[in-house]
Structures are given as structure tokens and as C-alpha cells.
């Protein structure tokens, strides 16, 4: 039997090793993040707000280090960078990956807010789809309480039944708009965001689809003089992580990030609702007129928008279609 002093030394040493192991396992983790937007846009500033929220709550547990925006990785390459573990976290439009993730149509074509999709299982369905299709873990979908609008340089034509006729008009578009724009007679064309200002300046196209938020930030209101109302779709922005980075976090860190994402979905939604009201007033003051659709014409306009999104998802053959339709759409 070992002498008492020697037994004490062995016990103290083993205890120290255990404590060191525990400290190492739960040491503060830093996640490197990128954004799809330059810092001057409201969306990038919203994500910065989320980063600050996490860093305040997560001291000693988990921190987020902003690496930058499009200058670090082009937006359409950021998801791949997260999947490969080059960076840990990304914030941006899920529809940038719509070729691989047709399920992103449920984000824009959805009418159910993030709070409810957390409760009704919709977020978990989308999380499953994004993990399978893109190799990333979906943390949350902030900034969704925004609407998209069609803006035009010249006054649109009104149909006999009070709708809008965009026949022959070339509109800058993303894939999510194409079928909808075509249903209105417009010709969708692809133009990168950095080239839109020059395109408007040179009359390359007649208008575009975009959220109300950001129009003034990008100075496009200098050329766009009409906004077709009502707005349609909702935000497709998401925060995703590398799955290995997520699994490697301490349970406390995972819980903290999950709660912060849920809280930011609410806070950012309220913020963008107010910002949209302010922006609408500023656009009106800048001379952007509202081309208002009402009654059945407005309903037909919205039906055309949402139907094209869900039809595109159904046509993709997605195994997630039924569950996404049930949890993301209540129109």
C-alpha cells in the first residue's frame, strides 16, 4: 500500500489532469464567419447585430469572428466554403444555391414566419434538406419579414381587369423571379448586383425585382420611378454552419447559438418591418410612385407569384415538397 503522502500526490495529479481536460473541452470557441453582402447594406448590418448578440452572451463559451463579405469569398462560393470547413459560418440568401437546393423556393414562396416554422417543424425539415443537399447546418432564418417588389423605370401598363401588363419589358431578375415575371409578360435578364446601377444608367433594362430594403443603399432609386404594390415573397436569408464545427461545439455553445438565432429572428423581423416603413416614405419623397393593385387583381398578382415558387419546387421532384408546403405556406 502506498504511503498517504504519495496517495495524495497521485490523487492531486489525476484531479489536475481531469480539470485540464474539462477546461480544454469547454474552452471558448471562435467561429469564423462571412456574409454575402458588403457592410454598407442593411442586411449585412443585421448580421453584424447577430454577431454582437452572440459575442455578448457567449463570453467564455463561443464567439464569432467576422472575416468579411464578398471580398473574402464571392457570394455564390460561400456555402461551399462552409461545407468544406474553410469558414465556419455564413449568412446570405439560400436561393443563391437554388440549383442544388430547390427547397429554397419554400423560403421565398413561404408565408409562415420563422417563429412558427420553429414551432411547427418547418425549420427542421429545411435543416434536413440543407444538410443533405449542401452539406451545411441551418441555424436560423433571420430578416425574413421583408417583401419583394417590382420596380420600373417607366409607368407600367394596366390591364382591363385592373392588373399589370409588363409585356416586352426587360427586368433584372434572379431565378426565383423568372417564371413569375414571364407570367406578367416580362423578359427576365440576369445582371449581377454590382452591375445593376450601370445597367439602369444606360437603360439596359426597364426595371427589376428587389426587396424594398436596399434600394436606397444601392442608389437605384435615382432611376426607378414606379413600385408595383403589393409586395410578394419573403426573405430567403439564412445562417448556416459547417456541420463538423457545429458538432464540435460544447452543448452550452450550441444552446446559446440556437437561442440567439431564435431571438434574432424576432428582433430582426421587427427591425425590418420598421425599416421598410421608413424606406417606403423615403422612396415616395424621392419621387418613386406606387402602382397599386387592388382587390381581385392584387390577389391574382400574389397567386401568380407564390404559385410559380411552389410549382418550381414540385417540378424539381423534391422529397421535401409536401412537408415544406405544409409548414411554410398557409395562404
Short mmCIF file of C-alpha atoms in Angstrom, two decimals, residues 79 82-84 88 94 97 100-104 107 122-139 238-247 320 323-324:
data_model
loop_
_atom_site.label_atom_id
_atom_site.label_comp_id
_atom_site.label_asym_id
_atom_site.label_seq_id
_atom_site.Cartn_x
_atom_site.Cartn_y
_atom_site.Cartn_z
CA UNK A 79 -21.79 27.95 -48.97
CA UNK A 82 -18.65 26.48 -45.23
CA UNK A 83 -19.32 22.92 -46.35
CA UNK A 84 -15.60 22.33 -46.84
CA UNK A 88 -17.39 28.02 -40.04
CA UNK A 94 -30.35 30.47 -49.62
CA UNK A 97 -27.81 27.74 -54.11
CA UNK A 100 -28.58 22.39 -55.73
CA UNK A 101 -31.28 23.31 -53.24
CA UNK A 102 -34.66 23.79 -54.97
CA UNK A 103 -36.12 23.62 -51.48
CA UNK A 104 -35.03 27.27 -51.12
CA UNK A 107 -38.20 30.28 -48.18
CA UNK A 122 -40.64 23.52 -40.80
CA UNK A 123 -37.18 24.73 -39.80
CA UNK A 124 -36.14 21.16 -39.03
CA UNK A 125 -37.36 19.99 -42.45
CA UNK A 126 -35.33 22.71 -44.17
CA UNK A 127 -32.35 21.87 -41.94
CA UNK A 128 -32.54 18.28 -43.12
CA UNK A 129 -32.71 19.37 -46.76
CA UNK A 130 -29.77 21.77 -46.48
CA UNK A 131 -27.63 19.21 -44.72
CA UNK A 132 -28.34 16.64 -47.43
CA UNK A 133 -28.11 18.93 -50.44
CA UNK A 134 -25.48 21.50 -49.40
CA UNK A 135 -23.61 19.87 -46.53
CA UNK A 136 -24.34 22.71 -44.08
CA UNK A 137 -26.23 23.02 -40.79
CA UNK A 138 -29.08 25.56 -40.79
CA UNK A 139 -29.03 27.64 -37.62
CA UNK A 238 -30.20 32.08 -43.61
CA UNK A 239 -27.35 31.48 -41.19
CA UNK A 240 -25.54 28.18 -41.74
CA UNK A 241 -22.59 26.42 -40.17
CA UNK A 242 -20.15 23.72 -41.08
CA UNK A 243 -21.65 20.51 -39.59
CA UNK A 244 -18.36 19.37 -38.06
CA UNK A 245 -17.87 22.78 -36.47
CA UNK A 246 -21.40 22.60 -35.08
CA UNK A 247 -20.98 19.10 -33.69
CA UNK A 320 -39.36 17.53 -49.04
CA UNK A 323 -43.60 18.77 -45.64
CA UNK A 324 -42.32 22.19 -46.69
#
